[in-house]
């Protein structure tokens, strides 16, 4: 397959690759993992691709006692381990000289006074023109307090330059807390200043779902209930909870993955074609899908959802301990590490088409994929042949770690007898485009610098997603404790996950 001539790039496309606006990025929680693993390497990649303004500066804010020189030294040491490409020393020096640090407690107003003074200095030194965006790489309990302090210090009013705030998930832990968070932060910020990040939308293969569907004429006509039997979304991880037991044991897989990452995948797969790439036009279409996801009643929760927790087992040849033995996890924890469910989208395009999803930790294979299974062809022609069944066609969007798209279909096995063999047509990203590896945060940071919120969550989307997930959590919480663990690490979840599909005469696609 060749990349056909004349296929235009999209969205940040409308900005034709110009550098982001002059600005200062301020990271709260700058001494944490996200800064060194993703944010700094992403900024470096943007600088290398001329997508970062020459008039850019970065300020880290965290509790750790350090000055700017010490912070720069720390980052200088770490960047080698986390950069996604070989560093160009000159380019790196350019960026590292624009990095500053303020230490202090996020609850202390003095931090914000110091920040205000520093930002004014940077506007002069680096010509950043009063444009600031604040990245809250902190625990969610700090979102509202930090935003309040920014408001009190006058740092979010847009009289002299734009001001934006990026927050990371989780956006609340249920419908009420999400509403409260939205209400609290909107006392200080306008909705258009809030950028709720879902890192799945930074992934190239996730962005490609829209291009695949809407830049090609052949798929859209069959992308509906007339031709599609069902859709499966799998997000499987081989890792356990690692060092995140404290957060994870109060969240669980449902909250951690479903209303955010998986609902993004569903909405991009199922949405109607938007009429433009304007942020609200795209997000309106996504929101319509979320609103059409039918919340389950109690009985449906029992028959259409499955939860599991891993016990000890073997993953990739290594012995793995049970979830309950992981650091900072309660020894009698009831938290789920696996979820599977069947959902429906109640609209004309998708009525009666099941969307099966499953996600979990300590599974046999790392794979994120969307499988579209088409309806079987009529068997009529093959009745009197040696063929005993026709396999349905399947289109799989492989999002990670393999990145590509495959289409399976039946072909005649050479020979005098009519027999059919299943074959695959594969597209692998690695065979095309020559793209350099990225962190997945480049596009999101860049879009924020340009004021393009298309790939960020709007408050109504977040609240609607919780509205769908909350009834499930409520029923689970009300039931007597499950017999956990109920799957061995290194297996595909509890047997009920297979039964969920077997009841419908289907099975999970694992390829
Ligand atoms: C995070 C979840 O949002 O996404 C983690 O909190 C999960 O539990 C991670 O491991 C998965 O992201 P990715 O990019 O590795 O698929």
Short mmCIF file of C-alpha atoms in Angstrom, two decimals, residues 10-261:
data_model
loop_
_atom_site.label_atom_id
_atom_site.label_comp_id
_atom_site.label_asym_id
_atom_site.label_seq_id
_atom_site.Cartn_x
_atom_site.Cartn_y
_atom_site.Cartn_z
CA UNK A 10 -5.76 17.29 9.74
CA UNK A 11 -6.48 19.78 12.50
CA UNK A 12 -3.22 21.04 13.95
CA UNK A 13 -3.21 20.71 10.17
CA UNK A 14 -5.32 23.80 10.01
CA UNK A 15 -2.36 25.50 11.68
CA UNK A 16 -0.07 24.28 8.91
CA UNK A 17 2.76 23.33 11.26
CA UNK A 18 3.49 26.81 12.61
CA UNK A 19 5.21 26.96 16.01
CA UNK A 20 3.03 27.23 19.12
CA UNK A 21 2.40 30.71 20.51
CA UNK A 22 5.10 32.36 22.62
CA UNK A 23 4.35 31.27 26.19
CA UNK A 24 5.45 29.98 29.56
CA UNK A 25 4.45 26.48 30.62
CA UNK A 26 4.19 26.08 34.39
CA UNK A 27 4.17 22.52 35.73
CA UNK A 28 2.79 21.97 39.22
CA UNK A 29 4.20 18.70 40.55
CA UNK A 30 7.32 19.14 38.42
CA UNK A 31 9.46 16.73 40.42
CA UNK A 32 7.16 13.79 39.59
CA UNK A 33 7.44 11.06 37.02
CA UNK A 34 5.28 12.66 34.34
CA UNK A 35 7.61 15.65 33.93
CA UNK A 36 10.74 13.64 33.34
CA UNK A 37 9.19 10.74 31.44
CA UNK A 38 6.80 12.59 29.15
CA UNK A 39 6.58 16.35 29.39
CA UNK A 40 10.24 17.36 29.05
CA UNK A 41 10.95 14.81 26.28
CA UNK A 42 7.78 15.98 24.49
CA UNK A 43 8.88 19.64 24.70
CA UNK A 44 12.28 18.66 23.35
CA UNK A 45 10.64 16.86 20.40
CA UNK A 46 8.49 19.90 19.69
CA UNK A 47 11.56 22.17 19.77
CA UNK A 48 13.40 19.82 17.44
CA UNK A 49 10.48 19.89 14.99
CA UNK A 50 10.30 23.72 15.16
CA UNK A 51 6.88 23.54 16.78
CA UNK A 52 7.92 25.28 19.99
CA UNK A 53 8.07 29.06 19.88
CA UNK A 54 11.52 30.65 20.13
CA UNK A 55 9.91 32.68 22.88
CA UNK A 56 9.20 29.85 25.26
CA UNK A 57 10.06 29.18 28.91
CA UNK A 58 9.20 26.47 31.43
CA UNK A 59 8.71 26.81 35.17
CA UNK A 60 8.60 23.77 37.45
CA UNK A 61 6.81 24.11 40.78
CA UNK A 62 7.06 21.42 43.46
CA UNK A 63 7.56 20.92 47.16
CA UNK A 64 11.13 19.61 46.86
CA UNK A 65 13.72 22.12 48.06
CA UNK A 66 15.77 23.03 44.99
CA UNK A 67 16.82 26.09 43.08
CA UNK A 68 16.70 26.57 39.32
CA UNK A 69 20.28 25.36 38.82
CA UNK A 70 19.65 22.18 40.79
CA UNK A 71 16.41 21.54 38.91
CA UNK A 72 18.19 22.01 35.57
CA UNK A 73 20.96 19.64 36.71
CA UNK A 74 18.39 17.03 37.67
CA UNK A 75 16.63 17.28 34.33
CA UNK A 76 19.93 17.25 32.47
CA UNK A 77 20.76 13.95 34.13
CA UNK A 78 17.36 12.41 33.46
CA UNK A 79 16.71 13.45 29.88
CA UNK A 80 19.12 10.86 28.45
CA UNK A 81 16.98 8.06 29.87
CA UNK A 82 13.66 9.41 28.68
CA UNK A 83 14.25 11.23 25.38
CA UNK A 84 12.61 9.35 22.52
CA UNK A 85 15.35 10.31 20.05
CA UNK A 86 19.06 11.00 20.19
CA UNK A 87 19.61 14.43 21.75
CA UNK A 88 21.10 17.21 19.72
CA UNK A 89 23.30 18.92 22.36
CA UNK A 90 22.74 22.43 20.99
CA UNK A 91 18.98 22.01 20.82
CA UNK A 92 18.88 20.57 24.30
CA UNK A 93 20.99 23.40 25.69
CA UNK A 94 18.60 25.92 24.14
CA UNK A 95 15.68 24.28 25.91
CA UNK A 96 17.37 23.58 29.23
CA UNK A 97 18.36 27.26 29.57
CA UNK A 98 14.71 28.16 29.49
CA UNK A 99 13.82 26.00 32.48
CA UNK A 100 13.19 27.57 35.92
CA UNK A 101 12.07 26.26 39.29
CA UNK A 102 10.10 27.43 42.31
CA UNK A 103 9.86 25.31 45.43
CA UNK A 104 7.01 25.52 47.90
CA UNK A 105 3.77 24.21 49.21
CA UNK A 106 0.83 24.44 46.76
CA UNK A 107 -1.36 25.73 49.60
CA UNK A 108 0.99 28.65 50.35
CA UNK A 109 0.03 31.97 48.69
CA UNK A 110 3.70 33.00 48.72
CA UNK A 111 4.38 30.38 46.03
CA UNK A 112 1.95 32.16 43.72
CA UNK A 113 3.43 35.58 44.48
CA UNK A 114 6.87 34.22 43.62
CA UNK A 115 5.45 32.65 40.50
CA UNK A 116 3.81 35.90 39.48
CA UNK A 117 7.10 37.78 39.87
CA UNK A 118 9.02 35.13 37.93
CA UNK A 119 6.46 35.11 35.10
CA UNK A 120 6.74 38.89 34.74
CA UNK A 121 10.52 38.54 34.52
CA UNK A 122 10.24 35.77 31.92
CA UNK A 123 7.90 37.91 29.84
CA UNK A 124 10.77 40.42 29.62
CA UNK A 125 13.66 37.97 29.31
CA UNK A 126 12.07 35.52 26.89
CA UNK A 127 9.38 37.71 25.37
CA UNK A 128 6.66 35.26 26.36
CA UNK A 129 3.96 37.98 26.09
CA UNK A 130 1.88 37.14 29.12
CA UNK A 131 0.73 33.81 27.67
CA UNK A 132 0.84 31.12 30.35
CA UNK A 133 -0.44 27.59 30.66
CA UNK A 134 -0.46 25.75 33.93
CA UNK A 135 -0.10 21.96 33.86
CA UNK A 136 -1.42 20.33 37.01
CA UNK A 137 0.64 17.13 37.23
CA UNK A 138 -0.52 16.75 40.80
CA UNK A 139 -2.83 14.56 42.79
CA UNK A 140 -6.44 15.49 41.95
CA UNK A 141 -6.96 16.78 45.48
CA UNK A 142 -4.83 19.79 44.47
CA UNK A 143 -6.74 20.68 41.29
CA UNK A 144 -9.28 23.02 42.86
CA UNK A 145 -6.93 24.50 45.52
CA UNK A 146 -4.18 25.30 42.97
CA UNK A 147 -6.69 26.81 40.56
CA UNK A 148 -8.17 28.92 43.35
CA UNK A 149 -4.73 30.19 44.28
CA UNK A 150 -3.94 30.98 40.65
CA UNK A 151 -7.19 32.92 40.51
CA UNK A 152 -6.47 34.78 43.75
CA UNK A 153 -3.01 35.74 42.46
CA UNK A 154 -4.57 37.16 39.29
CA UNK A 155 -2.73 34.64 37.12
CA UNK A 156 -5.69 33.38 35.11
CA UNK A 157 -7.24 36.62 33.99
CA UNK A 158 -6.70 37.07 30.27
CA UNK A 159 -6.22 40.83 30.07
CA UNK A 160 -2.60 40.58 28.98
CA UNK A 161 -2.20 37.32 27.10
CA UNK A 162 -3.98 34.00 27.21
CA UNK A 163 -4.13 31.76 30.30
CA UNK A 164 -4.95 28.04 30.20
CA UNK A 165 -4.95 25.19 32.68
CA UNK A 166 -4.34 21.54 31.86
CA UNK A 167 -5.57 18.93 34.28
CA UNK A 168 -4.85 15.21 34.20
CA UNK A 169 -7.40 12.53 34.97
CA UNK A 170 -9.06 11.42 37.22
CA UNK A 171 -11.70 14.12 36.81
CA UNK A 172 -13.66 13.15 39.90
CA UNK A 173 -14.33 9.62 41.10
CA UNK A 174 -18.05 9.55 40.29
CA UNK A 175 -20.74 11.74 38.77
CA UNK A 176 -21.23 13.99 41.82
CA UNK A 177 -17.55 14.59 42.47
CA UNK A 178 -16.93 15.29 38.76
CA UNK A 179 -19.76 17.84 38.76
CA UNK A 180 -18.40 19.42 41.91
CA UNK A 181 -14.89 19.62 40.47
CA UNK A 182 -16.22 21.20 37.28
CA UNK A 183 -18.30 23.65 39.29
CA UNK A 184 -15.39 24.56 41.57
CA UNK A 185 -12.89 25.19 38.84
CA UNK A 186 -15.38 27.08 36.71
CA UNK A 187 -15.78 29.62 39.49
CA UNK A 188 -12.26 30.71 38.55
CA UNK A 189 -11.83 29.65 34.93
CA UNK A 190 -13.90 29.90 31.82
CA UNK A 191 -14.61 26.49 30.20
CA UNK A 192 -12.48 27.50 27.22
CA UNK A 193 -9.46 27.92 29.53
CA UNK A 194 -9.73 24.35 30.85
CA UNK A 195 -7.88 21.57 29.03
CA UNK A 196 -8.76 18.16 30.50
CA UNK A 197 -6.15 15.83 29.15
CA UNK A 198 -6.75 12.19 28.26
CA UNK A 199 -3.40 10.89 27.13
CA UNK A 200 -5.07 8.35 24.81
CA UNK A 201 -5.98 11.23 22.52
CA UNK A 202 -2.29 12.03 22.14
CA UNK A 203 -1.62 8.65 20.56
CA UNK A 204 -1.15 8.79 16.80
CA UNK A 205 -3.10 5.60 16.26
CA UNK A 206 -6.05 6.96 18.23
CA UNK A 207 -6.04 10.17 16.20
CA UNK A 208 -5.87 8.00 13.11
CA UNK A 209 -9.30 6.53 13.86
CA UNK A 210 -10.87 9.74 12.54
CA UNK A 211 -8.60 9.89 9.52
CA UNK A 212 -9.18 6.24 8.71
CA UNK A 213 -12.93 6.65 8.92
CA UNK A 214 -13.38 10.02 7.30
CA UNK A 215 -10.49 10.45 4.86
CA UNK A 216 -11.40 7.23 3.05
CA UNK A 217 -14.57 6.75 1.10
CA UNK A 218 -14.89 2.99 1.32
CA UNK A 219 -15.42 2.35 5.02
CA UNK A 220 -18.08 4.84 6.06
CA UNK A 221 -20.93 3.32 4.00
CA UNK A 222 -20.55 0.00 5.80
CA UNK A 223 -19.82 1.47 9.24
CA UNK A 224 -23.21 0.81 10.78
CA UNK A 225 -25.68 -1.75 12.09
CA UNK A 226 -26.52 -3.08 8.63
CA UNK A 227 -23.03 -4.45 8.09
CA UNK A 228 -21.40 -4.62 11.50
CA UNK A 229 -22.19 -7.52 13.81
CA UNK A 230 -20.41 -6.17 16.87
CA UNK A 231 -17.36 -4.23 18.03
CA UNK A 232 -14.77 -5.29 20.58
CA UNK A 233 -12.43 -2.94 22.38
CA UNK A 234 -9.57 -4.51 24.28
CA UNK A 235 -7.08 -2.61 26.41
CA UNK A 236 -4.97 -5.27 28.04
CA UNK A 237 -1.89 -4.66 30.12
CA UNK A 238 0.73 -7.11 31.33
CA UNK A 239 1.80 -4.86 34.19
CA UNK A 240 0.16 -5.07 37.59
CA UNK A 241 -0.47 -1.97 39.70
CA UNK A 242 3.28 -1.43 40.14
CA UNK A 243 3.88 1.28 42.75
CA UNK A 244 0.43 2.87 42.37
CA UNK A 245 -1.41 0.74 44.92
CA UNK A 246 -2.40 3.72 47.04
CA UNK A 247 -4.32 5.36 44.18
CA UNK A 248 -5.41 2.20 42.42
CA UNK A 249 -6.91 0.47 45.43
CA UNK A 250 -9.35 3.35 45.86
CA UNK A 251 -10.07 3.63 42.14
CA UNK A 252 -10.16 0.21 40.45
CA UNK A 253 -10.14 -0.57 36.74
CA UNK A 254 -13.62 0.69 36.01
CA UNK A 255 -12.86 4.23 37.14
CA UNK A 256 -9.25 4.15 35.98
CA UNK A 257 -9.87 3.17 32.36
CA UNK A 258 -13.50 3.12 31.27
CA UNK A 259 -15.11 6.60 31.46
CA UNK A 260 -11.95 8.15 30.05
CA UNK A 261 -9.67 6.15 27.73
#
